[in-house]
Every structure is written in structure tokens, then in C-alpha cells.
Short mmCIF file of C-alpha atoms in Angstrom, two decimals:
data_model
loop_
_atom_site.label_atom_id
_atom_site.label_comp_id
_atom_site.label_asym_id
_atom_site.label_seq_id
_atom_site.Cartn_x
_atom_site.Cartn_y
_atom_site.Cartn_z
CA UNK A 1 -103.01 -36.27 24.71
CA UNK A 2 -100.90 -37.87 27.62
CA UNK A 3 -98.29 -40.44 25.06
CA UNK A 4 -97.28 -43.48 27.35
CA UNK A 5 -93.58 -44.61 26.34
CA UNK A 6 -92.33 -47.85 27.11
CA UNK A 7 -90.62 -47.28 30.83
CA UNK A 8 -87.71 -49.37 30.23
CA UNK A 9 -86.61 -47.77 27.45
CA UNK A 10 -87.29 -44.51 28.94
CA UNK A 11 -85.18 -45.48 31.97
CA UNK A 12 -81.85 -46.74 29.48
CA UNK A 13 -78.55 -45.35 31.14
CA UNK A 14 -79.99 -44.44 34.72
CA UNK A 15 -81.42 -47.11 37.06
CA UNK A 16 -82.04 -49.19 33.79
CA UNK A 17 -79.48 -51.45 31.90
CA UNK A 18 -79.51 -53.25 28.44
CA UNK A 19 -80.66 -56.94 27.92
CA UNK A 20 -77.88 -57.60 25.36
CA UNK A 21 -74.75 -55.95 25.51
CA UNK A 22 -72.33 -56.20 21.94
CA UNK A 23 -70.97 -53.72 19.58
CA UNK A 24 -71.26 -54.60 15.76
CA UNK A 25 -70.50 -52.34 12.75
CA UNK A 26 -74.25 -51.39 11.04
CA UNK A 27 -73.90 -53.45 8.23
CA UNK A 28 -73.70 -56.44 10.70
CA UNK A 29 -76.48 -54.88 13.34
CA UNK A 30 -79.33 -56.53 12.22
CA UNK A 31 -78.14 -59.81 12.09
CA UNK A 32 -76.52 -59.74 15.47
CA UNK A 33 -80.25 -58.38 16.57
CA UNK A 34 -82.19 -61.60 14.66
CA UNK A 35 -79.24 -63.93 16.02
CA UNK A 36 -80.36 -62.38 19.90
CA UNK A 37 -83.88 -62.75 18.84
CA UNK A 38 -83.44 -66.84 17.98
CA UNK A 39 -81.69 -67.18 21.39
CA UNK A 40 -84.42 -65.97 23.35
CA UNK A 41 -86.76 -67.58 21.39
CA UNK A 42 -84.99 -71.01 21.33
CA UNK A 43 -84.75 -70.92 25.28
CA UNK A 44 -88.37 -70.08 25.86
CA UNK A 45 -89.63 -72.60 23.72
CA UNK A 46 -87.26 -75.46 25.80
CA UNK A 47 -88.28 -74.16 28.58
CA UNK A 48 -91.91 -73.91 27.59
CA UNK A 49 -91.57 -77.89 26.85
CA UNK A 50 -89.37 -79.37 29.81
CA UNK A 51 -91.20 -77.39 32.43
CA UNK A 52 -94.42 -78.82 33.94
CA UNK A 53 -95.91 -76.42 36.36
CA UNK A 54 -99.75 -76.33 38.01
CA UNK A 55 -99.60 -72.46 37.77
CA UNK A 56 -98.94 -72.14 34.05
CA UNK A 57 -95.58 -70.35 34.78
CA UNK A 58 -92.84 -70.63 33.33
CA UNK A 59 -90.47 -67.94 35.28
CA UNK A 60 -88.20 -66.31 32.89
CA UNK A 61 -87.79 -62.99 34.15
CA UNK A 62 -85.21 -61.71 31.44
CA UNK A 63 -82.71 -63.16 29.48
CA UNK A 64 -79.36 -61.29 29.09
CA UNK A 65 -76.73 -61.91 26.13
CA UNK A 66 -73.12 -60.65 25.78
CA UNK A 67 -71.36 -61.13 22.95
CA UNK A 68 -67.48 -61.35 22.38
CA UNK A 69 -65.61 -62.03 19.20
CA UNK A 70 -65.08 -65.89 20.49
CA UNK A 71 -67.85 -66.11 23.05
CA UNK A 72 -71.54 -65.80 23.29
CA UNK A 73 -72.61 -65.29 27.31
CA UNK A 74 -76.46 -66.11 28.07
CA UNK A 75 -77.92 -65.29 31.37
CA UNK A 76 -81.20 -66.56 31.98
CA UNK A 77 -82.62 -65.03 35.13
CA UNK A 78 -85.64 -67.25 36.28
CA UNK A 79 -87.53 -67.36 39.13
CA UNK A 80 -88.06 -71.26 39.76
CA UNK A 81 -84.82 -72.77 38.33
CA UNK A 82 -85.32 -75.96 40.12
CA UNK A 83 -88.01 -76.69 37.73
CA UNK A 84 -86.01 -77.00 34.81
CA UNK A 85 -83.15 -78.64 36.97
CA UNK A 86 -84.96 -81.19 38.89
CA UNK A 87 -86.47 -82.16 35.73
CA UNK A 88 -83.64 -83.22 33.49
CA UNK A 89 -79.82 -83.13 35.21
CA UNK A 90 -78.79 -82.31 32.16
CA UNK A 91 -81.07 -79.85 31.50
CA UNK A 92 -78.71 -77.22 30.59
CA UNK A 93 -76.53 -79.26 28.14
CA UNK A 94 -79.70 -79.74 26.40
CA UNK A 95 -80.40 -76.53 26.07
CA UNK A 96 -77.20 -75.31 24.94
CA UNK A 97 -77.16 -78.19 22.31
CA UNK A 98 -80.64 -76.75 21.19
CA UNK A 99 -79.46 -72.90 20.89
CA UNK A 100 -76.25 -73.93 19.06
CA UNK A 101 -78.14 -76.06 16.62
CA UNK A 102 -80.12 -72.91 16.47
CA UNK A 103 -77.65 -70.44 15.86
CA UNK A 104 -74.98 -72.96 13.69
CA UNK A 105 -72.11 -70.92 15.11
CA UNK A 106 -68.89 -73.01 14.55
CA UNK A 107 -66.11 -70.37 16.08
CA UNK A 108 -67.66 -69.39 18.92
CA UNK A 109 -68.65 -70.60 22.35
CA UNK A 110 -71.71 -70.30 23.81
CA UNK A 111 -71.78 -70.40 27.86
CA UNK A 112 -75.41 -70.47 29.55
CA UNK A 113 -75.85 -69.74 33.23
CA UNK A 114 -78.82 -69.83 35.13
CA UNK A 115 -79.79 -67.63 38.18
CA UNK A 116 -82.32 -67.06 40.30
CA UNK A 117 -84.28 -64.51 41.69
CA UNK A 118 -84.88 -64.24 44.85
CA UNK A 119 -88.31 -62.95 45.01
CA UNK A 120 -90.14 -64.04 41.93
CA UNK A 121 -93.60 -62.47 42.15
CA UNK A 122 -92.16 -59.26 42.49
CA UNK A 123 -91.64 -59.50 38.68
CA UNK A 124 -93.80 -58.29 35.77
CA UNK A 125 -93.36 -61.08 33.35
CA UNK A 126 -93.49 -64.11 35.80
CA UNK A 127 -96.84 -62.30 36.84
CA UNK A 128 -98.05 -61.70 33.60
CA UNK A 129 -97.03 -65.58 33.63
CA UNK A 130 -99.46 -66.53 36.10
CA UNK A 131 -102.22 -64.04 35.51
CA UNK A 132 -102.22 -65.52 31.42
CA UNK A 133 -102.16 -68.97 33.24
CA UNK A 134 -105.81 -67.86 35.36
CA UNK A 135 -107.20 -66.19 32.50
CA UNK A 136 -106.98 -69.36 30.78
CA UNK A 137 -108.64 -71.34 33.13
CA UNK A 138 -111.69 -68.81 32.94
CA UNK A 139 -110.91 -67.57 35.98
CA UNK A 140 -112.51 -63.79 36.68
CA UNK A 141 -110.09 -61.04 35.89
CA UNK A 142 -110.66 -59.05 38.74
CA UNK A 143 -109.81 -62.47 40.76
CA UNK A 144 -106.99 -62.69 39.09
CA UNK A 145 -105.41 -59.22 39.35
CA UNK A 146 -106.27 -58.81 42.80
CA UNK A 147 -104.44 -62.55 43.77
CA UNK A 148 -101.25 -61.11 41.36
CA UNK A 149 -101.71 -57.67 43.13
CA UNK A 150 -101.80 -60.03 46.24
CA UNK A 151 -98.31 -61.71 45.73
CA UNK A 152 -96.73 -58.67 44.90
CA UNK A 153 -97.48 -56.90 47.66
CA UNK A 154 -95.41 -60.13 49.48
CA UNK A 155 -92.39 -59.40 47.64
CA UNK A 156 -91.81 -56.01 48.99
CA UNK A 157 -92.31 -53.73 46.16
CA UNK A 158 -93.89 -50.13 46.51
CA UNK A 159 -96.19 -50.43 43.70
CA UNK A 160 -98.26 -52.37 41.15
CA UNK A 161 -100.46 -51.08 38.01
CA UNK A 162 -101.52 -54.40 36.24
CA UNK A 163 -103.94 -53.61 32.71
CA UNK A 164 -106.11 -55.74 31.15
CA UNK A 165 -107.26 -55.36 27.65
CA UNK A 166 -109.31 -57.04 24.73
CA UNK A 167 -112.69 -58.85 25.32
CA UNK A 168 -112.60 -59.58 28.70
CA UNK A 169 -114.78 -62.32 29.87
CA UNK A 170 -115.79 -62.99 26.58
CA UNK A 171 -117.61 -59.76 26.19
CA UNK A 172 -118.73 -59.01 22.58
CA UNK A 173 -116.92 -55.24 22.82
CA UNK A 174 -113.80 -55.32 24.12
CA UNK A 175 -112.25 -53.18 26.72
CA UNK A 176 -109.62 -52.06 29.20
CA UNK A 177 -110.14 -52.58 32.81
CA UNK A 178 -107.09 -51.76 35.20
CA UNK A 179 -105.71 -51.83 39.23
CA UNK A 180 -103.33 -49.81 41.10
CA UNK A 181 -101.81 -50.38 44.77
CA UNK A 182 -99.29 -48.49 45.83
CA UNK A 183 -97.95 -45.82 43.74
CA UNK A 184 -96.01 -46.23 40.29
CA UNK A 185 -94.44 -42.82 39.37
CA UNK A 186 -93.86 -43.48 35.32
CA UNK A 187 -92.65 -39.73 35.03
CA UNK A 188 -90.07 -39.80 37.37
CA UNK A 189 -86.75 -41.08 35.91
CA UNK A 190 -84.92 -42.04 39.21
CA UNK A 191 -87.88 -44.40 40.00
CA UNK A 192 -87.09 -47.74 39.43
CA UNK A 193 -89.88 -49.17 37.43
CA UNK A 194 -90.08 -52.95 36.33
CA UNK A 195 -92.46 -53.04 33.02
CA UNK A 196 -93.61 -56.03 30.69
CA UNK A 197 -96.34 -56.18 28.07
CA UNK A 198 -97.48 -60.10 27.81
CA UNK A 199 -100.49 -61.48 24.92
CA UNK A 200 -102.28 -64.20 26.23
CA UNK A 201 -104.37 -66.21 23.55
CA UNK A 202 -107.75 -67.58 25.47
CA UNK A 203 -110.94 -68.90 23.43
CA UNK A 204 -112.74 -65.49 22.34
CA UNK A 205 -109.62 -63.17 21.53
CA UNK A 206 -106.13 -62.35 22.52
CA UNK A 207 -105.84 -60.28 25.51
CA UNK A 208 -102.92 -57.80 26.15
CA UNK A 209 -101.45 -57.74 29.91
CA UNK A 210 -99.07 -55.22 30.80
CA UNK A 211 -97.75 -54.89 34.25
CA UNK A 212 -95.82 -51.67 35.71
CA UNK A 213 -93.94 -52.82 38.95
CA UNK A 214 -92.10 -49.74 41.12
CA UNK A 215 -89.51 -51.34 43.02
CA UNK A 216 -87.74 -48.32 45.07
CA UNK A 217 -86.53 -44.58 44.43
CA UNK A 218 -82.64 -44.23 43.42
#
């Protein structure tokens, strides 16, 4: 049977790059890896918290870490900063106060920056954002793909697959139900092909979203 890999990873080293980019010897790997984990963790959750949206979206795209010996770089890449600006000036001091409590690293610095993207919707995860927020609100799933299918489609990109599964609508058996526009070439490498798989917890069940966004051909 057809095995579906994970684009991203599929696309490492040609139009795809890595979140987190450090070297550490492999008796240190794993630690480095948790230590990435609580960072990305930590900053969601403040986010999550200081952030008061209608849509249910919080707009992290990614968040990118490089580590030096004395320095620990975090790039959050959102797609409305001003929410997390407007709401607190010093917003970002918080934050890093937060991680570093976190993290209790003493000898090394930890810089965040913040930028933004210019076209949000034309991003799986801020999608996935907004399509959990809908499903939440018992909206219809079709509704709700077609609207995210919808904004998309206003962000330039040549193609959208968005997937639905678990018990949709409550339904007693669950299932998948999916929607393509466009086309989304997962085979070919050169294709650039923005991918995010997103759980959203609603009354009856958890339902998986993943989202396959082809942005253009190398």
C-alpha cells in the first residue's frame, strides 16, 4: 500500500530547512532536544494566555532555535504579532523571563525575536488554528474547510489538501472526510510543500487536522 511520509521531513536539505539548528555530541543530544522541546512549549503556552482573539488563533507559524555555546537564538514566526504586542509592551520581556525560568540556564543568553508573516492564511498551522477554533464552536466541517480552503486561495498559494479525521459531527463511528483545490504534488521533491498535523479536543473525541499547503515549484 501507498505509505504517506511526513513531507517536511521528506523535503530536509532541498527546498526544506531545519527548525533548530545546533550541533551537540550524542551523549548530550537528547537533552539539547527536551531543552528545544520546553522552549516551544513555554512560548505557546504564553502566548496561548496573553493572546485574546475572536477566531481562536493564535498564529505561530514555526518557531526556530539556534544554539551557540553562549547564546540561545529564538525566532518566533507569527502571523498576527500585534496581538501579543498591543497587548502587553512588554510582552517580550515577559516571555523571555518565562523561557529562562523555564530552561534555568545561568551562562547563556537567550535572545527572542519576533517576525511576521506576511500572508498568514497561507499557512498550515495558523489554519489548522482557525479550523480547530470552528470545529469548536460546532460549526459544520465542510463549512469550515471550504472558508479555510477559502482564505488560502487569497494568499496566493497553488494548492490546499486539508483532512479531517475522528468522529466528525459527533458521529458514533468515526471517519476521514477530506478537500483538495489546486494541486499538491507530495511525490515531487522540488515542490515546495507546507505540512502540519494539528489535534483539536471538541466534546465527543479528539479530531486530527492535517493540512498540506503547495506553495510554488523550485
Amino acid at each position: 500500500m501507498g505509505q504517506k511520509i511526513n513531507p517536511l521531513g521528506f523535503r530536509l536539505g532541498t527546498t526544506q530547512s531545519h527548525y533548530s539548528l545546533w550541533f551537540s555530541q550524542p551523549k548530550n543530544y537528547s537533552e539539547g532536544l527536551q531543552e528545544d522541546q520546553k522552549i516551544r512549549d513555554c512560548i505557546k503556552n504564553y502566548v496561548q494566555k496573553n493572546t485574546k482573539t475572536s477566531s481562536g488563533v493564535e498564529g505561530i507559524a514555526r518557531i526556530e532555535i539556534q544554539k551557540r555555546i553562549d547564546l540561545i537564538q529564538v525566532i518566533i514566526h507569527m502571523g498576527f504579532p500585534k496581538l501579543l504586542i498591543e497587548n502587553k509592551p512588554q510582552g517580550i520581556e515577559d516571555l523571555k523571563i518565562n523561557v529562562q525560568k523555564e530552561l534555568n540556564c545561568v551562562n547563556r543568553k537567550l535572545n527572542i525575536a519576533i517576525t511576521r508573516i506576511a500572508k498568514p492564511y497561507g499557512d498550515p498551522n495558523i489554519l489548522a488554528e482557525f479550523i480547530a477554533g470552528q470545529l469548536k464552536n460546532r460549526v459544520s466541517f465542510r463549512k469550515a474547510m471550504k472558508k479555510a480552503i477559502e482564505l488560502t486561495e487569497q494568499a496566493d498559494t497553488k494548492g490546499i489538501q486539508i483532512q479531517i479525521a475522528g468522529r466528525i459531527d459527533g458521529k458514533e463511528i468515526a471517519r476521514i472526510e477530506w478537500l483538495r483545490e489546486g494541486r499538491v504534488p507530495l511525490q515531487t521533491i522540488r515542490a515546495k510543500i507546507d505540512y502540519c498535523a494539528y489535534s483539536v479536543r471538541t466534546i465527543y473525541g479528539v479530531l486530527g487536522i492535517k493540512i498540506w499547503i503547495f506553495i510554488d515549484e523550485e
